[in-house]
Coordinates of C-alpha atoms in Angstrom, one line a residue:
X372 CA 0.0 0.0 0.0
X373 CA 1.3 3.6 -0.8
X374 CA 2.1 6.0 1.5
X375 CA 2.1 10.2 0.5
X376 CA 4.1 12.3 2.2
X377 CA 3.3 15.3 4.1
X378 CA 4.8 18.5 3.2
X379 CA 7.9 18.9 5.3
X380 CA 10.8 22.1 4.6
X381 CA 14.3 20.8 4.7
X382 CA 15.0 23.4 7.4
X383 CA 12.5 21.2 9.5
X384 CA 14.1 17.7 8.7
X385 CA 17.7 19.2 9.9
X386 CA 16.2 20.1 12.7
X387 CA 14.6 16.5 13.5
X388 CA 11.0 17.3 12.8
X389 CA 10.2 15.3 9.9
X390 CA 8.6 12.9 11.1
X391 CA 7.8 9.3 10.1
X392 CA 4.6 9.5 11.1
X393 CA 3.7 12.2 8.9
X394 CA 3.8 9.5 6.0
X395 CA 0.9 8.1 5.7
X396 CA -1.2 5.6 4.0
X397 CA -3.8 6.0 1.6
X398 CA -6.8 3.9 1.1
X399 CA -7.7 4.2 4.6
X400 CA -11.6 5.5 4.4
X401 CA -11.1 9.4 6.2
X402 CA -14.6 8.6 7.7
X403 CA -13.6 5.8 9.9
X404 CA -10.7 7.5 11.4
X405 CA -12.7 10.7 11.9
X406 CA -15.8 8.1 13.8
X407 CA -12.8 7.0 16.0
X408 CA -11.6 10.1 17.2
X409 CA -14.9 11.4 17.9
X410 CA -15.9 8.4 19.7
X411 CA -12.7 8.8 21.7
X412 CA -13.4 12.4 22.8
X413 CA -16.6 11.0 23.9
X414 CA -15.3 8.2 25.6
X415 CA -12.6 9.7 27.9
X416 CA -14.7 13.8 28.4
X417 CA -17.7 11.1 28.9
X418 CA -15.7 10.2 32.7
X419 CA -14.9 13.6 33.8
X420 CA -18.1 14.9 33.0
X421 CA -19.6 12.9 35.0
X422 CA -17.1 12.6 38.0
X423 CA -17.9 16.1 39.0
X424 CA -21.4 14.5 40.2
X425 CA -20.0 11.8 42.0
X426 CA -17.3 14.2 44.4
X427 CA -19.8 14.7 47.2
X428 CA -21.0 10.7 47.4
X429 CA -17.2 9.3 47.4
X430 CA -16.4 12.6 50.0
X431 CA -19.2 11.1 52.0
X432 CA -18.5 6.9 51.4
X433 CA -15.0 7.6 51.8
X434 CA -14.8 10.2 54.5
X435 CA -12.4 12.4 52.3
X436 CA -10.8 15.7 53.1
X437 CA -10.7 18.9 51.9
X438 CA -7.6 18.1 50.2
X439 CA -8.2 15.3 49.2
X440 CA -11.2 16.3 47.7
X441 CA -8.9 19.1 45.8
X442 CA -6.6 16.1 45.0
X443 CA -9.8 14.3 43.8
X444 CA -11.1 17.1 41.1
X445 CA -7.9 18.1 39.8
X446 CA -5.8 14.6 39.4
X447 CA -6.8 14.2 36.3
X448 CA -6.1 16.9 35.0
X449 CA -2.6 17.0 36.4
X450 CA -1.7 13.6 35.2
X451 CA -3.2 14.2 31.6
X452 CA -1.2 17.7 31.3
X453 CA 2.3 15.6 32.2
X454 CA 1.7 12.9 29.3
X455 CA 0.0 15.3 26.6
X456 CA 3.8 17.1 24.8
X457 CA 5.7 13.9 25.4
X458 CA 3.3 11.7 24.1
X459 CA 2.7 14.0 21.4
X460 CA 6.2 14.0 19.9
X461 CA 6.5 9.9 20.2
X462 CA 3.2 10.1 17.9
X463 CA 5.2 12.3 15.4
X464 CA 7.8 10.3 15.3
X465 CA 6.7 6.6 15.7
X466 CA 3.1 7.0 15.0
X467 CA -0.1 7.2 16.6
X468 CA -1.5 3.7 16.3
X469 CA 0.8 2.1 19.6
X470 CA 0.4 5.3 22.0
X471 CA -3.1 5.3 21.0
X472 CA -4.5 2.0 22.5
X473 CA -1.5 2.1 25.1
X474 CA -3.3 5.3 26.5
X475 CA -6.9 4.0 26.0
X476 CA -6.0 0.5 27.9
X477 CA -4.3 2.5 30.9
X478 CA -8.0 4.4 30.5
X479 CA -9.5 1.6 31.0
X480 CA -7.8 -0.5 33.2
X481 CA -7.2 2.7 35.8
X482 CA -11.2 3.1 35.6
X483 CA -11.6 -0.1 36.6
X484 CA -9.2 0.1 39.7
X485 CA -11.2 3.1 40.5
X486 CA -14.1 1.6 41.0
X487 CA -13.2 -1.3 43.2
X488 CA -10.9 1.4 45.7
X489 CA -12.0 0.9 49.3
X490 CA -10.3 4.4 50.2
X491 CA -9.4 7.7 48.7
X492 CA -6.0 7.6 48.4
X493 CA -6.6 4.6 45.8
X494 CA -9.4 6.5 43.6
X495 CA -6.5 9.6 43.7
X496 CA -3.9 7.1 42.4
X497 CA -6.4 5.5 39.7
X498 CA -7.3 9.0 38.5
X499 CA -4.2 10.0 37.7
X500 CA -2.9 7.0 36.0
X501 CA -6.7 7.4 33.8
X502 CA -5.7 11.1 33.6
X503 CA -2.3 9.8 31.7
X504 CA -3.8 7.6 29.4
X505 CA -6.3 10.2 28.4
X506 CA -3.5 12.1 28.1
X507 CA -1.8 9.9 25.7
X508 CA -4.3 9.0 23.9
X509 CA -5.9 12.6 22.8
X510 CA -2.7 13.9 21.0
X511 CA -2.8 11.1 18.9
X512 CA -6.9 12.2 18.1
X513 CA -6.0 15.4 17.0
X514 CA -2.6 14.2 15.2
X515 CA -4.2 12.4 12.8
X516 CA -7.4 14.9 12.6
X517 CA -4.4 17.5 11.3
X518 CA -2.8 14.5 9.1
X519 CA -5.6 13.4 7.5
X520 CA -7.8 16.5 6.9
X521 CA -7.3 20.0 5.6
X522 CA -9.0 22.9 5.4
X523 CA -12.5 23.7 6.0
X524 CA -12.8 19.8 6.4
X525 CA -10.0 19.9 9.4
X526 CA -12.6 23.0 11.1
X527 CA -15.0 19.8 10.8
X528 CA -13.2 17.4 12.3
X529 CA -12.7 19.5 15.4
X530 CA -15.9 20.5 15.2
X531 CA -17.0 16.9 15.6
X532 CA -14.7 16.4 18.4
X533 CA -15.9 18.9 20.1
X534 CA -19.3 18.0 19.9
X535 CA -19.0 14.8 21.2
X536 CA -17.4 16.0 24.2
X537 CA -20.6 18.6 24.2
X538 CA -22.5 15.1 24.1
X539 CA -20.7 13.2 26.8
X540 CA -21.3 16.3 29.2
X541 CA -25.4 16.2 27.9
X542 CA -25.3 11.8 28.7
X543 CA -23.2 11.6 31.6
X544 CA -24.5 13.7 34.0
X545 CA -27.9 12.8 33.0
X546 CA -26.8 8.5 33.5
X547 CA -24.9 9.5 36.5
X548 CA -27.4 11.1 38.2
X549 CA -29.8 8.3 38.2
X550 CA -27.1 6.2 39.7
X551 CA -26.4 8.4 42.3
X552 CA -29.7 9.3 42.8
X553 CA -31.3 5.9 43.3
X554 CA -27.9 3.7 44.6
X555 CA -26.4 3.8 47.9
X556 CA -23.6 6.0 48.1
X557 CA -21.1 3.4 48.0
X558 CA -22.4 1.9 45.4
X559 CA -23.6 4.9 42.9
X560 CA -20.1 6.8 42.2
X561 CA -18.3 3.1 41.8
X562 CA -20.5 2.5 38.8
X563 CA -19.9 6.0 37.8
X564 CA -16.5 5.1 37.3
X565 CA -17.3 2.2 35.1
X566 CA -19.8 4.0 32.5
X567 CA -17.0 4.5 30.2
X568 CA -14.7 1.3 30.6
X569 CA -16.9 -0.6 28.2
X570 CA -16.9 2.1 25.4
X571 CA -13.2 2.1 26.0
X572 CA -12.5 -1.6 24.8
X573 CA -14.9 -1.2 22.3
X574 CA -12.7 1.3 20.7
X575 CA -9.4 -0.2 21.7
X576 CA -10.5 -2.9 19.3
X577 CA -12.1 -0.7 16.5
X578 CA -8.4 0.8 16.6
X579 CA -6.8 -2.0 15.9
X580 CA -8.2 -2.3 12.5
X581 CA -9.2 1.1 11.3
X582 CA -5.6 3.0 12.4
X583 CA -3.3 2.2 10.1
X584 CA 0.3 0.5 10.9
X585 CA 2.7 3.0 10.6
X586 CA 5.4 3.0 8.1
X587 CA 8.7 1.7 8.7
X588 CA 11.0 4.5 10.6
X589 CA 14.1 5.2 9.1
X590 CA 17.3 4.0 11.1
X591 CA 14.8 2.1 13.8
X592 CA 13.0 3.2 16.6
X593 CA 16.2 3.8 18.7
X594 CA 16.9 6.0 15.9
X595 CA 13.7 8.3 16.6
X596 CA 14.0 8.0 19.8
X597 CA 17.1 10.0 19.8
X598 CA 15.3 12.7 18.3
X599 CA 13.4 13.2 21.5
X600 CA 14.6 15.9 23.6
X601 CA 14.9 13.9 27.2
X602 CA 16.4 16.8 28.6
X603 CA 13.5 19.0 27.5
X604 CA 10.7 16.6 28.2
X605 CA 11.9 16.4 32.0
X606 CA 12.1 20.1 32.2
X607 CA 9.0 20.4 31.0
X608 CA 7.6 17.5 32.7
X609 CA 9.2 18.1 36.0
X610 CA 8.3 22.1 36.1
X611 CA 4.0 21.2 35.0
X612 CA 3.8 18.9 37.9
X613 CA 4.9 21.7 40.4
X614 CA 3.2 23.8 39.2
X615 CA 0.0 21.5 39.2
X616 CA 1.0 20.3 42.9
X617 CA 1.4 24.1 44.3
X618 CA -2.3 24.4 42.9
X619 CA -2.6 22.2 46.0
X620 CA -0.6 23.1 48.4
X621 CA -0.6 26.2 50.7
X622 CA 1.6 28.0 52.9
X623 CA 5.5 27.8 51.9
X624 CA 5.0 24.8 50.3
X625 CA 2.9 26.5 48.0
X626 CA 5.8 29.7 47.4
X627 CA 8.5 27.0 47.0
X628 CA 6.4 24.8 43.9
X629 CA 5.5 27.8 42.2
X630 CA 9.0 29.4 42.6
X631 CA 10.3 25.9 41.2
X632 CA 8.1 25.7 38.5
X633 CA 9.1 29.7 37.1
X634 CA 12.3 27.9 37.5
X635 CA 12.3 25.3 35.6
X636 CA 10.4 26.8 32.7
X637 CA 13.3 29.1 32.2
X638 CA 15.3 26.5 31.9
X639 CA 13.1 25.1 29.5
X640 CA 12.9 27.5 27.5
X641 CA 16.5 28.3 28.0
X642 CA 17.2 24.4 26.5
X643 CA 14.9 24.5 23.9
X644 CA 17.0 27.6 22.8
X645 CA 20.4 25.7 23.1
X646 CA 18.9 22.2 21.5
X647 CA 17.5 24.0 18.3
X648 CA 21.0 26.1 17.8
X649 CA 22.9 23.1 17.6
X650 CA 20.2 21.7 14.9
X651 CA 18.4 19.6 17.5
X652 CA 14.9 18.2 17.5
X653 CA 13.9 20.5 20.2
X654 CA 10.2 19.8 22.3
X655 CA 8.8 22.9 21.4
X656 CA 9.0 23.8 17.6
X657 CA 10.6 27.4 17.2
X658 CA 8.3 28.0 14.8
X659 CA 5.3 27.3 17.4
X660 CA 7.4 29.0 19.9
X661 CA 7.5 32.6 17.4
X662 CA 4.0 32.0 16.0
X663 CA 1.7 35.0 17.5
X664 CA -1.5 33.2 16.5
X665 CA -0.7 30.0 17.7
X666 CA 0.5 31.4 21.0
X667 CA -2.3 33.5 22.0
X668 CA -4.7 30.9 20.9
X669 CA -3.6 28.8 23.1
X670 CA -3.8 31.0 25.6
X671 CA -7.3 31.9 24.6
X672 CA -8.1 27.9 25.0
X673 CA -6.6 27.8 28.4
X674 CA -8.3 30.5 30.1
X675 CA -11.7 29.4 28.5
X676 CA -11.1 25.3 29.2
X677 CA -10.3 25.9 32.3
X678 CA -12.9 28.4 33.5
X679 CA -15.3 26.2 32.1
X680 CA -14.5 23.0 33.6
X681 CA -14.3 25.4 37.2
X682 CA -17.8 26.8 36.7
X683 CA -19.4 23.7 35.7
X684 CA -17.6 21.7 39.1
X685 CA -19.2 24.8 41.3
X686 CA -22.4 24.5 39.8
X687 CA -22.3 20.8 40.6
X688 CA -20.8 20.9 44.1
X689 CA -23.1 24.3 44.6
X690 CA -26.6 22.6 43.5
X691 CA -25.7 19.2 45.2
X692 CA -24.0 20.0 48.5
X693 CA -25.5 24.0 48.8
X694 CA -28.9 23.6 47.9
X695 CA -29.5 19.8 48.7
X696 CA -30.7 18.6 45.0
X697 CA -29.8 15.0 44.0
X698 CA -27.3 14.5 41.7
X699 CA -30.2 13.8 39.3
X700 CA -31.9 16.8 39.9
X701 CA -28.8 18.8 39.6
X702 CA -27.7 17.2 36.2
X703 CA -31.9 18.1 34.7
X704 CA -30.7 21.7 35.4
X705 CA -28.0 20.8 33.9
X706 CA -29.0 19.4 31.1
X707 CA -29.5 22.7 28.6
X708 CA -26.5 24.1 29.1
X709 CA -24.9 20.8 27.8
X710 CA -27.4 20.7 25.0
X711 CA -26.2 24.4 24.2
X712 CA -22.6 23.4 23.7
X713 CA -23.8 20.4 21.5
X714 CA -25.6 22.6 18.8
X715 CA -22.8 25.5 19.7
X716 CA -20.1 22.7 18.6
X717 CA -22.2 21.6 15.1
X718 CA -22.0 24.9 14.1
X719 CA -18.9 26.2 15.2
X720 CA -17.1 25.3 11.4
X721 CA -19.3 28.1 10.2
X722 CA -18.1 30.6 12.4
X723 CA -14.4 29.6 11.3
X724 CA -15.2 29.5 8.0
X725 CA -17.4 33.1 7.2
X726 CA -15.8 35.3 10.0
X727 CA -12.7 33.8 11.1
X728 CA -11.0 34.9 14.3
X729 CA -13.3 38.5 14.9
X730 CA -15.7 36.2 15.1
X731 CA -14.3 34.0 17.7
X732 CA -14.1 37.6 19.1
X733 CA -17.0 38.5 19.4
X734 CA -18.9 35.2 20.5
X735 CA -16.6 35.8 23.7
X736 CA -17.7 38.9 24.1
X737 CA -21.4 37.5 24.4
X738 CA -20.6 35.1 26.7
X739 CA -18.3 37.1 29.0
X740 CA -22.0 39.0 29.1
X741 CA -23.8 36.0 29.6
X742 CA -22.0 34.4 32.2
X743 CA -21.3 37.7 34.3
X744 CA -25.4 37.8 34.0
X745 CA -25.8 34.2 35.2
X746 CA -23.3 34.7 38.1
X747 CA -24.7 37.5 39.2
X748 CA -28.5 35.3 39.6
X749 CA -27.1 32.7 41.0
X750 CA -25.4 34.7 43.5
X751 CA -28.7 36.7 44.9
X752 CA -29.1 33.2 46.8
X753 CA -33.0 33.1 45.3
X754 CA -34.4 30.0 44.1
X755 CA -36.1 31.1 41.6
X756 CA -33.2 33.5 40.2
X757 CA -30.6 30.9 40.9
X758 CA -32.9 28.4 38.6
X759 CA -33.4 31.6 36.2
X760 CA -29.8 31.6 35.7
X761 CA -29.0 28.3 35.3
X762 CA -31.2 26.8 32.8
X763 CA -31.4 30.7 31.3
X764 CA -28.4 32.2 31.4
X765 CA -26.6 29.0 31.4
X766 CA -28.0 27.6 28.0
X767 CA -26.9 30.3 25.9
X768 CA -23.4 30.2 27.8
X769 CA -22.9 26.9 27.1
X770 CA -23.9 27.4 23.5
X771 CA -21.8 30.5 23.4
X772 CA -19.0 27.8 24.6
X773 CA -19.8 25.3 21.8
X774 CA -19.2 28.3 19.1
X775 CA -15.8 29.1 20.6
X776 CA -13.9 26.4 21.7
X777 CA -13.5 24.2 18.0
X778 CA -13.4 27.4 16.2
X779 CA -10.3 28.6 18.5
X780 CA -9.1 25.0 18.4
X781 CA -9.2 25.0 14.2
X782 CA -7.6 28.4 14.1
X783 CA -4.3 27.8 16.6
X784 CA -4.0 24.5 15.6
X785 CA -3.9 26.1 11.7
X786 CA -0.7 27.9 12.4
X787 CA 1.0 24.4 13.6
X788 CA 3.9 23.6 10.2
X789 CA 4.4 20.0 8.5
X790 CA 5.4 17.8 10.4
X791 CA 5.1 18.5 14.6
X792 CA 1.1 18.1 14.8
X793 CA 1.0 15.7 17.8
X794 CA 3.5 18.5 19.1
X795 CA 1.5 21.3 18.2
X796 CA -1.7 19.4 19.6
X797 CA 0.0 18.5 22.8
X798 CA 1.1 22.1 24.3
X799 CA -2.5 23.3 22.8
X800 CA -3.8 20.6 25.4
X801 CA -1.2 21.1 27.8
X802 CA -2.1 24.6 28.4
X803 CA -5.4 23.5 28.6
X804 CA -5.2 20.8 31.2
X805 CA -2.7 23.3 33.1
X806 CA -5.4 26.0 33.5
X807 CA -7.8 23.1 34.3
X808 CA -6.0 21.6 37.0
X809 CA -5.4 25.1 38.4
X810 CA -9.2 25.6 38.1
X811 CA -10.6 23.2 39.6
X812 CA -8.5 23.3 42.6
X813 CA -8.8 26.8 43.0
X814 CA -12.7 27.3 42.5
X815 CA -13.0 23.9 44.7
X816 CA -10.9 25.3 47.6
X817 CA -12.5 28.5 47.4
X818 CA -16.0 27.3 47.9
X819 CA -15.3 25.1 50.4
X820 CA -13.5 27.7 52.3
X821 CA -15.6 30.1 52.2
X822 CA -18.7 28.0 52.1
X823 CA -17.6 27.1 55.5
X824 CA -18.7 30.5 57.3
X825 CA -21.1 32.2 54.7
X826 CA -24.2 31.0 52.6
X827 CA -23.3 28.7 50.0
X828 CA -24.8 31.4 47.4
X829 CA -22.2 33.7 48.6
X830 CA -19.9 31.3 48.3
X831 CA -20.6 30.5 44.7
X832 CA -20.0 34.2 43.7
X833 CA -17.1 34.3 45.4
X834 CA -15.7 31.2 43.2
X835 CA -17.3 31.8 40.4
X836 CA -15.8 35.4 40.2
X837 CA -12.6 33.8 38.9
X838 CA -14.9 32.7 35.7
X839 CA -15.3 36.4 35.0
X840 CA -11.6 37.7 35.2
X841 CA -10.7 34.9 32.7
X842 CA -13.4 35.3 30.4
X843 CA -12.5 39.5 30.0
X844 CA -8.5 38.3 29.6
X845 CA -9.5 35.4 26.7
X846 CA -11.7 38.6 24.8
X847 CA -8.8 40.7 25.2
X848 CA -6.4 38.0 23.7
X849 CA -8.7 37.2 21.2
X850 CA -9.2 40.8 20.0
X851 CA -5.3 41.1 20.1
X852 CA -5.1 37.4 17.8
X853 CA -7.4 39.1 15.3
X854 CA -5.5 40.6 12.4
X855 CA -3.1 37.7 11.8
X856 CA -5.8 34.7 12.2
X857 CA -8.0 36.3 10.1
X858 CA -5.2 37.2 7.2
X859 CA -4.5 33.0 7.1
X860 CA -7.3 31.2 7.4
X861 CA -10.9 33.2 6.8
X862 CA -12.0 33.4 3.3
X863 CA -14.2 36.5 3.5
X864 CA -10.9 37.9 5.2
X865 CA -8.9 37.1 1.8
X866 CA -11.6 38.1 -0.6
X867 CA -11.6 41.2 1.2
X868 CA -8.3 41.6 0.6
X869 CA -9.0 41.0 -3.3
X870 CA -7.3 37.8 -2.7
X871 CA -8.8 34.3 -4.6
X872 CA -9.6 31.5 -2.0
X873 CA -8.6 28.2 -2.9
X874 CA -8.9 24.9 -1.3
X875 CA -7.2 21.4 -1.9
X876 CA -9.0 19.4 -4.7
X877 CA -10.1 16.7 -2.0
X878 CA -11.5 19.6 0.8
X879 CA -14.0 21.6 -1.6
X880 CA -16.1 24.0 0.5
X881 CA -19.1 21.8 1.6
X882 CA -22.3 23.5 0.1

């Protein structure tokens, strides 16, 4: 079977980024690979959409801490951030097929453990290894979304991805909640941990016969190996899992992680510097590392992912443990907000494609309206308003969200060169899972904290205020990311300039 090369510059291959992966094979039906990824964003945002439901029953069955119930929410998220570069480059180099159902089995196998754990310190342990193999697995997703497609048919693909993980947050709470609702306590959040374990093997062995067997790596595998920048991966590494510990921590210990982790990113960035000079394959592309666009999208994606994921955990913790609902009742309430982002997601390519990145703008600038207006409901500490604001408010967030989040996605990931996708893909996702880890820690603590002396409405606000601060900074990023997104990707934005706007024979425009 034939294999086509990706477009790769020489100045690339000197430098170790060429990757072996980036041949690959044709006759492989797009469609089946694009089912699989989507199916895989289901599978692992189906678990930690609904985990945020089962915190307060394991809290109770397990008699778990504050911390650990800030060890609990943000584990994940801290072991899926440590896998997501270094997992990325092996996919460039060796291909995606291996990593993938490597990460998908640790999914599975870790949910599994999960469920059996007779204490918490066991469910922590199982989360994060599930949080690395999630980790592993979703570069590889998006690697072979930016392989395979291009163009407005790439905006798709996210799209798609996206939306399933719109969909896993409209199923799971809904399936969780009856489980929680109408099972013990020790028994409901155990089979909350199992929902997606099935769906996982299912797609470990769809995987093995619709990814393709990668191509034969020049000079072995010991050979690309080499081209891995250890040094660089354990700085990174090493200075993201401070940083996600301080989120934490308190007191000095707190000061000394954080100090570490400014430390050690210097030197990252320091080595990165030192590795590409001496015509290295550095971590960190230093074309990604000069790109504007790509850099403040990704910043755009972290301050929105993570904000997000914070919000909807207060909500949860705030309806269920604040205002007594079952987890049931609280996922009904819920529900439209998911069902927002779901029809937010499926239209999200036609954002990209007629208004590019002022677009993107200005849908944040709605929802930094929207979202200050639902805050400031739920906050009064009225039923009523709290429910106004919720299902209100909340629905057109969440489809505000859904616009936003593939479109940003299809624009940062654009400015990614030949080559380094599972790279470009995993610091995209690594600044993601940073700000989420951070998130959920911080608006966790912060409601508990102060949930302990005040109302639990007061409480919410005071958390929740964190959601507003980050949406103003991703508008002002966004506004800032404006000219140059919209000069490469947005067709009205080039026919404005008097420019033609072509696409590749196999990506027409879809009419």
């Amino acid at each position: 079977m034939a294999t086509e090369p990706v477009a790769s510059s020489k100045a690339e291959g000197a430098a170790g980024f060429a990757a072996p992966s980036a041949l690959r094979r044709r006759g492989r039906p797009d469609g089946l690979i694009l089912a699989l990824g989507v199916a895989t964003a289901f599978t692992t945002l189906l678990d930690q959409a609904v985990f945020s439901f089962a915190v307060p029953s394991i809290q109770r069955s397990l008699d778990a801490d504050g911390a650990q119930v800030q060890w609990l929410t943000s584990s994940y998220s801290l072991a899926f951030g440590l896998a997501l570069v270094g997992a990325g480059r092996l996919g460039d180099l060796l291909g995606r097929r291996s990593l993938y159902l490597l990460g998908l089995a640790l999914f599975a196998v870790a949910g599994f453990a999960a469920a059996l754990a007779d204490d918490t310190t066991t469910v922590i342990i199982a989360r994060l290894v599930q949080g690395f193999g999630a980790g592993v697995v979703n570069p590889q997703v998006l690697g072979l979304f930016q392989d395979t497609f291009r163009g407005i048919m790439r905006s798709r693909a996210l799209s798609g991805y996206t939306t399933a993980g719109s969909a896993a947050g409209l199923v799971g709470p809904l399936g969780g909640g009856i489980l929680l609702t109408v099972l013990p306590d020790d028994t409901g959040w155990r089979l909350v941990f199992l929902l997606a374990v099935p769906l996982a093997v299912v797609l470990i062995v769809s995987a093995v016969f619709v990814l393709p067997r990668p191509s034969a790596v020049p000079g072995g595998v010991r050979s690309a190996l080499r081209q891995v920048d250890a040094v660089g991966v354990v700085l990174l590494g090493t200075g993201t899992l401070a940083l996600l510990v301080a989120a934490v921590s308190d007191g000095v210990l707190l000061t000394a992680l954080a100090a570490a982790a400014v430390a050690l990113f210097v030197l990252f960035a320091l080595w990165e510097r030192h590795v590409y000079a001496r015509g290295g394959a550095a971590v960190l592309h230093p074309e990604l590392a000069r790109n504007r666009g790509y850099l403040l999208g990704t910043a755009v994606a972290a301050l929105t992912f993570g904000s997000a994921l914070g919000i909807g955990l207060l909500t949860t913790l705030f309806l269920i443990e604040g205002l007594g609902y079952s987890p049931f009742a609280a996922a009904l309430l819920l529900t439209p907000r998911a069902l927002g982002m779901v029809v937010g997601s499926m239209l999200s390519w036609r954002l990209v494609r007629r208004f590019g990145r002022s677009g993107i703008t200005w849908v944040l600038g709605l929802a930094l309206i929207v979202v200050t207006v639902e805050i400031a409901l739920v906050t009064t500490g009225s039923e009523p308003l709290i429910v106004l604001g919720i299902l209100g408010a909340g629905t057109l967030q969440g489809f505000f969200s859904g616009l936003f989040i593939p479109s940003n996605q299809s624009l940062t990931l654009n400015e990614a060169p030949p080559g380094v996708n599972g790279v470009a893909a995993g610091f995209f996702q690594l600044s993601q899972r940073l700000a989420a880890a951070l998130a959920l820690s911080v608006y966790a603590g912060t409601y508990l904290a102060v949930g302990a002396n005040m109302p639990a409405s007061f409480a919410f606000g005071a958390a929740a205020s964190i959601t507003i601060a980050a949406s103003l900074g991703a508008l002002l990023i966004s506004a800032a990311a404006t000219p140059a997104a919209n000069r490469s990707l947005s067709p009205r934005s080039r026919r404005r300039n008097g420019a033609k706007v072509t696409y590749p024979a196999a990506v027409r425009q879809p009419t």
